Every structure is written in structure tokens, then in C-alpha cells.
Tab-separated table of C-alpha atoms and ligand atoms in Angstrom:
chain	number	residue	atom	x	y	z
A	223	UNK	CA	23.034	86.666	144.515
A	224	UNK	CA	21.494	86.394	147.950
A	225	UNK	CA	19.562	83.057	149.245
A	226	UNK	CA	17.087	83.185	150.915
A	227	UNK	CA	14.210	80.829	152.922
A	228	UNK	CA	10.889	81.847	152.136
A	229	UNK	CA	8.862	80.922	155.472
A	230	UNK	CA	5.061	80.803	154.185
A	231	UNK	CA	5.968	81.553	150.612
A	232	UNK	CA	2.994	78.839	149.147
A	233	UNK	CA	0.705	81.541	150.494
A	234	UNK	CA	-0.609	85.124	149.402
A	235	UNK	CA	1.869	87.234	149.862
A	236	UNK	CA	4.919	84.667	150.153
A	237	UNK	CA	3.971	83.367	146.260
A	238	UNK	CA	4.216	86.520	145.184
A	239	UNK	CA	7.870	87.488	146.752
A	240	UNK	CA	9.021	83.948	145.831
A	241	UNK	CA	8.055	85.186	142.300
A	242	UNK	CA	9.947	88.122	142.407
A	243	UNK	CA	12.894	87.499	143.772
A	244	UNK	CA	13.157	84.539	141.178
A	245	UNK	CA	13.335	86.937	138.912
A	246	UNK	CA	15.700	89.254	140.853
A	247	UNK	CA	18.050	86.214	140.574
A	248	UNK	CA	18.273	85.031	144.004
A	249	UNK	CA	18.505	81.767	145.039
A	250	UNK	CA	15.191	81.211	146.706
A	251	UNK	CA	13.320	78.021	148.551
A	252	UNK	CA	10.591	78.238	149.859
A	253	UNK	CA	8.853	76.526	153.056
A	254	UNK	CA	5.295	75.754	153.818
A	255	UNK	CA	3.538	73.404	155.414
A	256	UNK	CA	0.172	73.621	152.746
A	257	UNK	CA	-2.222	73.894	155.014
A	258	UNK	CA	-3.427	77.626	153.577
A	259	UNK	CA	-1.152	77.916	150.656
A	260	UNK	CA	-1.046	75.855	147.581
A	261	UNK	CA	2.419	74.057	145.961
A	262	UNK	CA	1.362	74.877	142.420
A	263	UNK	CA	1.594	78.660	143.385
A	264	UNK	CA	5.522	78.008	143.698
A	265	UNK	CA	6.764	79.090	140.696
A	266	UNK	CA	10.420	79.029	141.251
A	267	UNK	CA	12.961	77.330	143.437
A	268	UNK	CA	13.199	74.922	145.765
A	269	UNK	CA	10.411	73.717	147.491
A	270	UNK	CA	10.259	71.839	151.191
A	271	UNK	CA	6.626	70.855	152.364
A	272	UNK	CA	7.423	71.084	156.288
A	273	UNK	CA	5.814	72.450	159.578
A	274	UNK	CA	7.619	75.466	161.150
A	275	UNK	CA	7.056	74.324	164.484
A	276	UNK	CA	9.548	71.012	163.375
A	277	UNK	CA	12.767	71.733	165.227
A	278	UNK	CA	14.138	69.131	163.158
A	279	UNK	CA	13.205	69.410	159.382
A	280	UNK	CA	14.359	73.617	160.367
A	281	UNK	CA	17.519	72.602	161.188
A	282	UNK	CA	17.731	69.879	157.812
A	283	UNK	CA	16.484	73.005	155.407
A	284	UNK	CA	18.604	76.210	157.201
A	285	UNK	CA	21.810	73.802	157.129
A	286	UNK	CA	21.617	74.674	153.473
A	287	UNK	CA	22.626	77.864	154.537
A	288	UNK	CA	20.573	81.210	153.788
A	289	UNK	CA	21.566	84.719	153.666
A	290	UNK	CA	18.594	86.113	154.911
A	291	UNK	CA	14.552	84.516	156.065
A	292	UNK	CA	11.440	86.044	154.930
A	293	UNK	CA	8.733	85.460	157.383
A	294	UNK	CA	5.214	85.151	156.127
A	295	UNK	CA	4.070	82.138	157.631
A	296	UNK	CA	1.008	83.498	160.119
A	297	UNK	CA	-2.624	82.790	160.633
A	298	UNK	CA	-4.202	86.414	159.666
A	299	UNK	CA	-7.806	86.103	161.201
A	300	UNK	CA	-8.671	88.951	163.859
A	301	UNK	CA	-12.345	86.977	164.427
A	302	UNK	CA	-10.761	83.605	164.455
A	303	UNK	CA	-7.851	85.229	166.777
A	304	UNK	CA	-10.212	86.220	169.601
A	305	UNK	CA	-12.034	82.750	169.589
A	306	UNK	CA	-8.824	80.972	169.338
A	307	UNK	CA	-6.032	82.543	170.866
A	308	UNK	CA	-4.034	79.625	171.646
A	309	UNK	CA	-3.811	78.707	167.882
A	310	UNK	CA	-2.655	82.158	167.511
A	311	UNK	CA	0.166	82.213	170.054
A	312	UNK	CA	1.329	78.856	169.299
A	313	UNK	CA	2.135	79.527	165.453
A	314	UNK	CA	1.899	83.364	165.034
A	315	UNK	CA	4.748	83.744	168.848
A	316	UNK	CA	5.901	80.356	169.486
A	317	UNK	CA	6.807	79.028	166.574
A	318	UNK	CA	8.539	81.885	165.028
A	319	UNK	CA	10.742	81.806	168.386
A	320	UNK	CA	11.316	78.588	167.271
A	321	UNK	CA	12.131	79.855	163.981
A	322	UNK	CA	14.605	82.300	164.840
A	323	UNK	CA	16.233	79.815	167.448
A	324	UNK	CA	16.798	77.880	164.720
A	325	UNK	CA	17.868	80.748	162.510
A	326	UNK	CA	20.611	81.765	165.222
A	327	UNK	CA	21.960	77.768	165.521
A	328	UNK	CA	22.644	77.901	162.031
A	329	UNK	CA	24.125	81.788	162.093
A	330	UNK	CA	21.076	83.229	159.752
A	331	UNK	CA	21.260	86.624	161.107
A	332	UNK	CA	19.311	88.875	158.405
A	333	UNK	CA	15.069	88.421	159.408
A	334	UNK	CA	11.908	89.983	157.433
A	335	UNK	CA	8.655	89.512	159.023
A	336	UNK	CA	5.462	90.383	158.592
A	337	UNK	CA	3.727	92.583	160.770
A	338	UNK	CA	0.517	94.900	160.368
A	339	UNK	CA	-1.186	97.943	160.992
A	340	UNK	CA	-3.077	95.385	163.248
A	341	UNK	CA	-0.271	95.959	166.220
A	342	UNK	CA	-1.410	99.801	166.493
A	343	UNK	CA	-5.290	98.914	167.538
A	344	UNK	CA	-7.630	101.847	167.563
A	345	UNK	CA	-5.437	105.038	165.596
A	346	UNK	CA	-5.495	107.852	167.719
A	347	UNK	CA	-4.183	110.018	165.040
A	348	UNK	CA	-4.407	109.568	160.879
A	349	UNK	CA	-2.110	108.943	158.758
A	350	UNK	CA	-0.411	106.358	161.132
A	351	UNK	CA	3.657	107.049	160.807
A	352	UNK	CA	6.152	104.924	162.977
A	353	UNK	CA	5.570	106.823	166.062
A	354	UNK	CA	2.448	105.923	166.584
A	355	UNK	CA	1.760	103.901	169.726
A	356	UNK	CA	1.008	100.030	169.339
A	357	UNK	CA	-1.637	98.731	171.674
A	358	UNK	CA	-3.456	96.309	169.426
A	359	UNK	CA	-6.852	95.218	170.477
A	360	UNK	CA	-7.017	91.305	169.874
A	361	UNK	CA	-4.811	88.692	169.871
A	362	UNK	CA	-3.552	88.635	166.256
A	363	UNK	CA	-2.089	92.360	166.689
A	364	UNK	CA	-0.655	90.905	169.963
A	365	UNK	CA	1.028	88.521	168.570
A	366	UNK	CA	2.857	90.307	165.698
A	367	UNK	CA	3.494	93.096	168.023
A	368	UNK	CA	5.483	90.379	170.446
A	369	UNK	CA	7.774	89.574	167.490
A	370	UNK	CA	8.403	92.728	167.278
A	371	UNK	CA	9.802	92.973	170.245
A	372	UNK	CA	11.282	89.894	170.798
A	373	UNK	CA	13.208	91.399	167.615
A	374	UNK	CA	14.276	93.983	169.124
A	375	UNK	CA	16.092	92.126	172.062
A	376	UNK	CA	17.507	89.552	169.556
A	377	UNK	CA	19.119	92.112	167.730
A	378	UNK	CA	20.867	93.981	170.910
A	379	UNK	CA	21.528	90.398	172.270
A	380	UNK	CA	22.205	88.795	168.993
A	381	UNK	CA	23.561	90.881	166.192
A	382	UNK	CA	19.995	89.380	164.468
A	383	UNK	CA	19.278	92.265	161.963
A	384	UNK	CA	15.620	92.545	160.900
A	385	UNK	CA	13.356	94.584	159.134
A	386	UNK	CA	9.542	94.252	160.634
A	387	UNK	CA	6.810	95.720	157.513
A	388	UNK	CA	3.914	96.772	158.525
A	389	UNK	CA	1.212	95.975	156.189
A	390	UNK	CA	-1.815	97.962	155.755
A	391	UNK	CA	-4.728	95.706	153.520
A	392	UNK	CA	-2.315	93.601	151.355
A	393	UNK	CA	-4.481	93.478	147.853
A	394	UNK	CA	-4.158	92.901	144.101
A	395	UNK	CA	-2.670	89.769	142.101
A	396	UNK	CA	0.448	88.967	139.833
A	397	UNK	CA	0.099	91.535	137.098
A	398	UNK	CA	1.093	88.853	134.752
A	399	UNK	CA	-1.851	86.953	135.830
A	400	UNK	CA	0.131	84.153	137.503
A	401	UNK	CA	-1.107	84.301	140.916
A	402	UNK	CA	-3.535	85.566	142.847
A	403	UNK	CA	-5.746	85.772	146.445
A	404	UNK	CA	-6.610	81.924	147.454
A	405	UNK	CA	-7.502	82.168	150.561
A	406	UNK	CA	-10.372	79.265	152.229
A	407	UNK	CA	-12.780	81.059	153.609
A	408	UNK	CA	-11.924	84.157	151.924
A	409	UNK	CA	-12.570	87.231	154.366
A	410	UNK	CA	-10.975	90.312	152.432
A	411	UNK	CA	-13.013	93.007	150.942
A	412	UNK	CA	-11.805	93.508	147.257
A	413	UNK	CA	-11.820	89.247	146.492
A	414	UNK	CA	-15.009	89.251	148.080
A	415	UNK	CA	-16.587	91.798	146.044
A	416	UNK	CA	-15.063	90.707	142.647
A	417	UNK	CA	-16.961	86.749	143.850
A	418	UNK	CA	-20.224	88.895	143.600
A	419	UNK	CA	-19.180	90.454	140.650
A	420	UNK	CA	-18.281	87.303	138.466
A	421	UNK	CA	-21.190	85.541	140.378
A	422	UNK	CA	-19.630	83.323	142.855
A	423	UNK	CA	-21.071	85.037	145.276
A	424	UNK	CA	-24.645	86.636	145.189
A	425	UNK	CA	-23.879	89.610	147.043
A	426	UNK	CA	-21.361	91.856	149.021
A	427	UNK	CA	-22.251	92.573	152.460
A	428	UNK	CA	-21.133	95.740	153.797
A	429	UNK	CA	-19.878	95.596	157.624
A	430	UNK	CA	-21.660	98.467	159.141
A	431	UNK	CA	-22.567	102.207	157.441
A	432	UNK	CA	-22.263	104.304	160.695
A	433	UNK	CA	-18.736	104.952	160.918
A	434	UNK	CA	-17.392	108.612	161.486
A	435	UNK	CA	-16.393	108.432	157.713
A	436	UNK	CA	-17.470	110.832	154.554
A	437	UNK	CA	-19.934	107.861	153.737
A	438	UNK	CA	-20.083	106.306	156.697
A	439	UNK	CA	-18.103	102.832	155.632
A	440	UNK	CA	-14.717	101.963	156.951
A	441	UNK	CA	-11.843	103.290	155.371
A	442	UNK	CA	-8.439	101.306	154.494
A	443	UNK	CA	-5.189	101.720	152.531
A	444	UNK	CA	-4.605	99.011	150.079
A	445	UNK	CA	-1.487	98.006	148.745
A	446	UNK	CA	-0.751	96.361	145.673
A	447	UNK	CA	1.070	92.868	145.987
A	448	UNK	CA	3.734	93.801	143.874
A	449	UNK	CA	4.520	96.730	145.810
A	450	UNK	CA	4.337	95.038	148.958
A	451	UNK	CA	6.836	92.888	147.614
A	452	UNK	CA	9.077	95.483	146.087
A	453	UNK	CA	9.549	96.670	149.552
A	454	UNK	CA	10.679	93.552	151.285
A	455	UNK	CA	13.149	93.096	148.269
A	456	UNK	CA	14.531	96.556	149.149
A	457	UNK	CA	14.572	95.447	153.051
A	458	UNK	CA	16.786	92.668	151.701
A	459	UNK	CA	19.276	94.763	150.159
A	460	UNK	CA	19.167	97.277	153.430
A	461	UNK	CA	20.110	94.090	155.355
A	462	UNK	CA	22.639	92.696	153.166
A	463	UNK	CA	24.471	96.020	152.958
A	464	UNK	CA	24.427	96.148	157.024
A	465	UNK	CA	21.752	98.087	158.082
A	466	UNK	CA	20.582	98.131	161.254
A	467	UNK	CA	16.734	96.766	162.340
A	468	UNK	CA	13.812	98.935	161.549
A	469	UNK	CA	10.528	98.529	161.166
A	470	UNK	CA	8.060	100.669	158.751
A	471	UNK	CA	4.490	101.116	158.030
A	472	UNK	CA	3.750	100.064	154.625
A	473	UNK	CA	0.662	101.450	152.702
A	474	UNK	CA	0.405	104.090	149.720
A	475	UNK	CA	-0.872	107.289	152.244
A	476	UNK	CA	-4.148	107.214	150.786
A	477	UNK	CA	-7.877	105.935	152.417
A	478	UNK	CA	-10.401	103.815	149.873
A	479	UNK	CA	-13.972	103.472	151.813
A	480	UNK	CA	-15.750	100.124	151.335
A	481	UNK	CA	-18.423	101.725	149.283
A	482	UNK	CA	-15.413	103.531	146.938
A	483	UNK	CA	-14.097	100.085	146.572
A	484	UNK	CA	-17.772	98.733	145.423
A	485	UNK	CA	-17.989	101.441	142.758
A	486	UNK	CA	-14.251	101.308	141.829
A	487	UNK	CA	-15.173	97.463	141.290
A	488	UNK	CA	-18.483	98.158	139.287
A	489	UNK	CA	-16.523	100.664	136.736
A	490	UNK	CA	-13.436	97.807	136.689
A	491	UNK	CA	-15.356	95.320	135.797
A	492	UNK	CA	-18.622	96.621	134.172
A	493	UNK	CA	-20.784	94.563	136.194
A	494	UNK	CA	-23.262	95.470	138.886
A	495	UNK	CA	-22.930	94.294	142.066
A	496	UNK	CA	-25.097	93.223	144.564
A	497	UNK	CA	-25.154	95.307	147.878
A	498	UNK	CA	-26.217	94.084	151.651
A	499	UNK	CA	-25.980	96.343	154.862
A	500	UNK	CA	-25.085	94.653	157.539
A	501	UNK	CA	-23.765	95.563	160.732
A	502	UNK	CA	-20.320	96.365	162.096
A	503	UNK	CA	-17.857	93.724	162.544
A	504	UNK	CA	-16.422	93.262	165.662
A	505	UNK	CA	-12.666	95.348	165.935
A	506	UNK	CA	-12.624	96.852	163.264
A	507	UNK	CA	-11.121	100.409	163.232
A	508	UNK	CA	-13.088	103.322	161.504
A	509	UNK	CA	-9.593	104.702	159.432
A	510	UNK	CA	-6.876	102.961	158.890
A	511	UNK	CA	-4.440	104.680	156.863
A	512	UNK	CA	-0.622	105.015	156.619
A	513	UNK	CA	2.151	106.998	156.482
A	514	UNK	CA	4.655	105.191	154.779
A	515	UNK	CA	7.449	108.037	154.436
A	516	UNK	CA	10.106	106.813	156.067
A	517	UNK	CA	10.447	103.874	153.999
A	518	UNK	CA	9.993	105.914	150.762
A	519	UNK	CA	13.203	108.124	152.608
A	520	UNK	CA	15.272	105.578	154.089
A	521	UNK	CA	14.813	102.758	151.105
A	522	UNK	CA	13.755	104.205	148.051
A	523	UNK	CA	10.197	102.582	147.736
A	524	UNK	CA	8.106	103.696	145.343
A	525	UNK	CA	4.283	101.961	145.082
A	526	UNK	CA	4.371	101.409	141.364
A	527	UNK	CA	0.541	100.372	141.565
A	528	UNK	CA	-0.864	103.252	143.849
A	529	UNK	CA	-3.971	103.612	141.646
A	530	UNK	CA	-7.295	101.769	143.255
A	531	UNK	CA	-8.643	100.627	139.726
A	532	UNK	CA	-5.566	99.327	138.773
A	533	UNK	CA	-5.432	96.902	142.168
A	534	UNK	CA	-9.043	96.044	141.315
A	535	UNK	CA	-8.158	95.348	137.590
A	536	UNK	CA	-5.070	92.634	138.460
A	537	UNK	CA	-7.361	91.045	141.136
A	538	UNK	CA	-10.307	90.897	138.664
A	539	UNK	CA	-8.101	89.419	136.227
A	540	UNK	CA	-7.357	86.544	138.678
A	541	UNK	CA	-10.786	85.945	139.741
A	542	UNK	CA	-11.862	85.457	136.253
A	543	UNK	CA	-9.361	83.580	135.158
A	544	UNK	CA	-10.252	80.406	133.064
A	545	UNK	CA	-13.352	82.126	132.371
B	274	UFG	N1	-15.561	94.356	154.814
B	274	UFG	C1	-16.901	94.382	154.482
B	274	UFG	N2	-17.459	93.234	154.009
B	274	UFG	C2	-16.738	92.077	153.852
B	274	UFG	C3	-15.382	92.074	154.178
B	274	UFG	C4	-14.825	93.236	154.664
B	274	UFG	O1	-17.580	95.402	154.626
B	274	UFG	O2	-17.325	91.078	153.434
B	274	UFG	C5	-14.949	95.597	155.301
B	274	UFG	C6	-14.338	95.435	156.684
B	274	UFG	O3	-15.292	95.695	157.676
B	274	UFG	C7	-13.222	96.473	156.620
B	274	UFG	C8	-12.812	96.515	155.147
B	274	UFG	O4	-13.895	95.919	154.443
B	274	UFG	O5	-13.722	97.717	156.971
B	274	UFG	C9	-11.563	95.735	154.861
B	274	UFG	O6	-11.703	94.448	155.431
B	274	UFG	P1	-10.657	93.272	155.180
B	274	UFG	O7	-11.152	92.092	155.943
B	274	UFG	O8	-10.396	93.129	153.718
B	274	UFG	O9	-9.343	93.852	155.811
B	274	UFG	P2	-9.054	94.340	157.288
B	274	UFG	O10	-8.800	95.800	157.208
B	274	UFG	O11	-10.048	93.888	158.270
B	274	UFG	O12	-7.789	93.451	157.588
B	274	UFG	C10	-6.503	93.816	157.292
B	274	UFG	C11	-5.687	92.548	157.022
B	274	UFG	C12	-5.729	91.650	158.204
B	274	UFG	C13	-5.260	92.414	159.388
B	274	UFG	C14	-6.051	93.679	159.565
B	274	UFG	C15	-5.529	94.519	160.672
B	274	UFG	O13	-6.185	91.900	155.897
B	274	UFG	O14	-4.923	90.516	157.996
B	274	UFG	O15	-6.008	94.466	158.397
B	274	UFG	O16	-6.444	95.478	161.060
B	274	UFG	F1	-5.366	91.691	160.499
């Protein structure tokens, strides 16, 4: 049974792997300072509210000793990166060096973090496989991209083993309904468009229609949060049976435009759905889309929720929960 600190895990993506590794059986405690995520979406283990930038209360909860850290503690925001950079280099770089200083003092030396498609900037080819080259184009994709290399170092320096996933667009809820996207604002496509489906929102606005696409809307790979997950638990068990560091791109191969994602969300849930052009948004890529092969070779993984509708259905069961 390993144990393992969930950096972050009150949030998104970090609720959701706390989930399943509960159920896994590992010993799991999560930390989070609450400032995005939310206690009650803890469902199992221990829980420490605390800042990750505290040398101190990092040193009180790794003295418990972990086998391994999952890392998803990060502000996400490409706008909000390029108005703000220092916020972004202070939390996203600093204090995960702080992190894995602290990791290292107490001899943690298995790491899973969180990077994105974000660190590869404008794709000069499509699907985008490992080899691609990363030259992000704002400050958030800079920042992950540092980790990643600052990684790499620590592990020839170090012995620190890691895994870095690259996420494509992270999407879909708890299947069992449990949890769910709460993020304040909320910027992602699909919860946006389910808000103007159940009425929270009276419309979607569409970021631009001119892109070098078959409709002319930007085109992204979502990934179920269950699979997302799935994958760092198999990262886990590469690390705890000695494998080396590696990172891999981490989407299901296949490219939903924003309009596909509208209609996929009008058939899901069988309401209409208001519809606003607007322009383009600042940095965003026309295709993003990725080859996630080598992790399906070298670990097994498997998307069990490839299908679009089905990522639309679990999220439109969350947004209409209580309803
Ligand atoms: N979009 C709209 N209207 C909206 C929101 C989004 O048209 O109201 C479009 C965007 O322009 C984009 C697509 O929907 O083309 C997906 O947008 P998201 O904001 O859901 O996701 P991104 O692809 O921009 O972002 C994802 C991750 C980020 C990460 C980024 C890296 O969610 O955390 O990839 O490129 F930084």
C-alpha cells in the first residue's frame, strides 16, 4: 500500500485522484491551502489545510513520511498568467522548488506533476508526441516547462524519480456523481457551455470562428477525469517499481472543435443552447491534439472514457446536480 501526499488534491483534478487512489487502497493525505479548491471535495484521508510555500508546516506533514508526491497544486490561467507573471512564478516555479527541497530533506524521492500541452506553444506538427519541441508562449507554459527541467537535473543530481503528464483539456466529473469542475471564475469550454445549458448562464460565447479548422473553431483533445487519473495511478506504480523519469503527453489522439462540443452538448442534454461569436482569445492555438502512445506502450493506459458524449454526460450530471 503506497502513501502518498496529494499537493492540490481539494482541487479539480487532485479531488478526483484523492478519490481514486482511496479506493486503490493507498494511504492518501491530501494538502491544500483552499484558496481554489474546496475541503468538502476530500472524500478520503487525511486532510492538512496549509500553504505550499510554508517551509515549515512541509516539513511537519512530509515527516509523516510518503512514498511518493502528487503535484497538482498550480494556478492554470494563460490570461491571468500574462497579466500576472509574478503570481505565476512564485507558486507555479518557486514554490514547487520549495516543495521538492522539502521532499529531498525528508528522502521523498518518487514526484508526479502536472504539466500541459501548454509547455509546447504554437504545434508545429499534429498529433503532438513527446518529441515535439516545447517553446510555450506565455508564462503559465513557462513555468511548467521549468519544472520540467528542474526535474530533470534533480533526478541526475538527486536520484528524484518523476513522472511529468502532460495534460491536454482535463474535462468530465466523478462518474459516480461525487465530484465535479468548481472552479471561480470558471474559464473551460465544456462547464461553460453546460451553465448555458441548465441556465446559469444565458449564453456560450465562442472565441473566434476563423481558425484554419474544418469549421473554423479551435480544436482540443479532452480527457476524461477519470482517465487522467488512471494514468497518474499507473505513473505511481512505474515509480514504485523503479522506473526511471519520463514525461508523456496525455490526451485520447482525437480533436473535438468548439462548435462539435456545442452540438455534442445540445444532443447530451436535450436542451438548446444559446450561441455568441466573439472574437479570438488571445494565445490560443488553432489544434491542439495529442499523441499519447508512448504512455499507452510504456504503462498500459487505456482512456476508459474516450467517447465525447460520455465526458459531456458525467459533467452534465454534475452541473445539474441538486436539480
Ligand atoms: N472557448 C470558447 N469559449 C469559452 C471558453 C473557451 O470558445 O467561453 C474555447 C477556447 O478558445 C479554446 C477551447 O474553447 O479554443 C477550449 O478552451 P478551454 O479554456 O476550456 O481550454 P484551453 O485549451 O484554453 O486550456 C487548456 C487547459 C489550460 C491550459 C491550456 C494550455 O485547460 O489549463 O489548455 O493550452 F493552460
Amino acid at each position: 500500500m503506497s502513501k502518498v501526499l496529494v499537493v492540490g488534491g481539494a482541487g479539480y483534478i487532485g479531488s478526483h485522484m484523492v478519490k481514486m487512489l482511496g479506493r486503490q487502497g493507498c494511504d492518501v493525505t491530501t494538502l491544500d491551502d483552499l484558496s481554489s479548491g474546496h475541503r468538502d471535495a476530500v472524500l478520503c484521508g487525511d486532510f492538512v489545510q496549509g500553504d505550499m510555500g510554508d517551509r515549515a508546516m512541509l516539513d511537519a506533514v512530509l515527516a509523516r513520511g510518503f512514498d511518493a508526491v502528487m503535484h497538482f497544486a498550480s494556478f492554470i490561467q494563460v490570461g491571468e498568467s500574462v497579466q500576472q507573471p509574478a503570481k505565476y512564478y512564485q507558486n507555479n516555479v518557486v514554490n514547487t522548488l520549495g516543495l521538492l527541497d522539502a521532499m529531498r530533506s525528508h528522502g521523498v524521492g518518487r514526484f508526479i506533476f502536472s504539466s500541459t500541452a501548454a509547455t509546447f506553444g504554437e504545434p508545429q506538427y499534429s498529433p503532438i508526441d513527446e518529441r515535439h519541441p516545447q517553446q510555450p508562449i506565455n508564462p503559465y507554459g513557462r513555468t511548467k516547462l521549468m519544472v520540467e527541467q528542474v526535474l530533470a537535473d534533480y533526478e541526475r543530481a538527486y536520484g528524484l524519480r518523476s513522472v511529468c503528464l502532460r495534460y491536454f483539456n482535463a474535462a468530465g466529473a466523478d462518474p459516480e456523481g461525487q465530484l465535479g469542475e468548481r472552479h471561480e471564475p470558471e474559464t473551460h469550454l465544456i462547464p461553460l457551455v453546460l451553465q448555458a445549458a441548465s441556465g446559469r448562464r444565458p449564453h456560450i460565447g465562442v472565441f473566434g470562428r476563423d481558425y484554419d479548422t474544418p469549421d473554423g473553431t479551435c480544436v482540443r483533445d479532452y480527457i476524461h477525469i477519470e482517465d487522467l487519473c488512471s494514468a497518474h495511478g499507473l505513473a505511481l506504480q512505474s515509480l514504485m517499481g523503479g522506473a526511471g523519469s519520463q514525461a508523456y503527453n496525455l490526451g485520447n489522439g482525437q480533436g473535438f472543435s468548439v462548435q462539435e462540443v456545442i452540438d455534442t452538448a445540445q444532443q447530451v442534454t436535450g436542451r438548446s443552447i444559446a450561441v455568441v461569436n466573439g472574437p479570438r482569445r488571445a494565445g490560443d492555438p488553432a489544434r491542439l491534439v495529442a499523441d499519447a502512445s508512448l504512455i499507452r506502450e510504456k504503462l498500459g493506459w487505456q482512456p476508459r472514457y474516450a467517447d465525447l458524449a460520455t465526458i459531456v454526460e458525467h459533467a452534465w450530471r454534475w452541473e445539474i446536480r441538486g436539480e
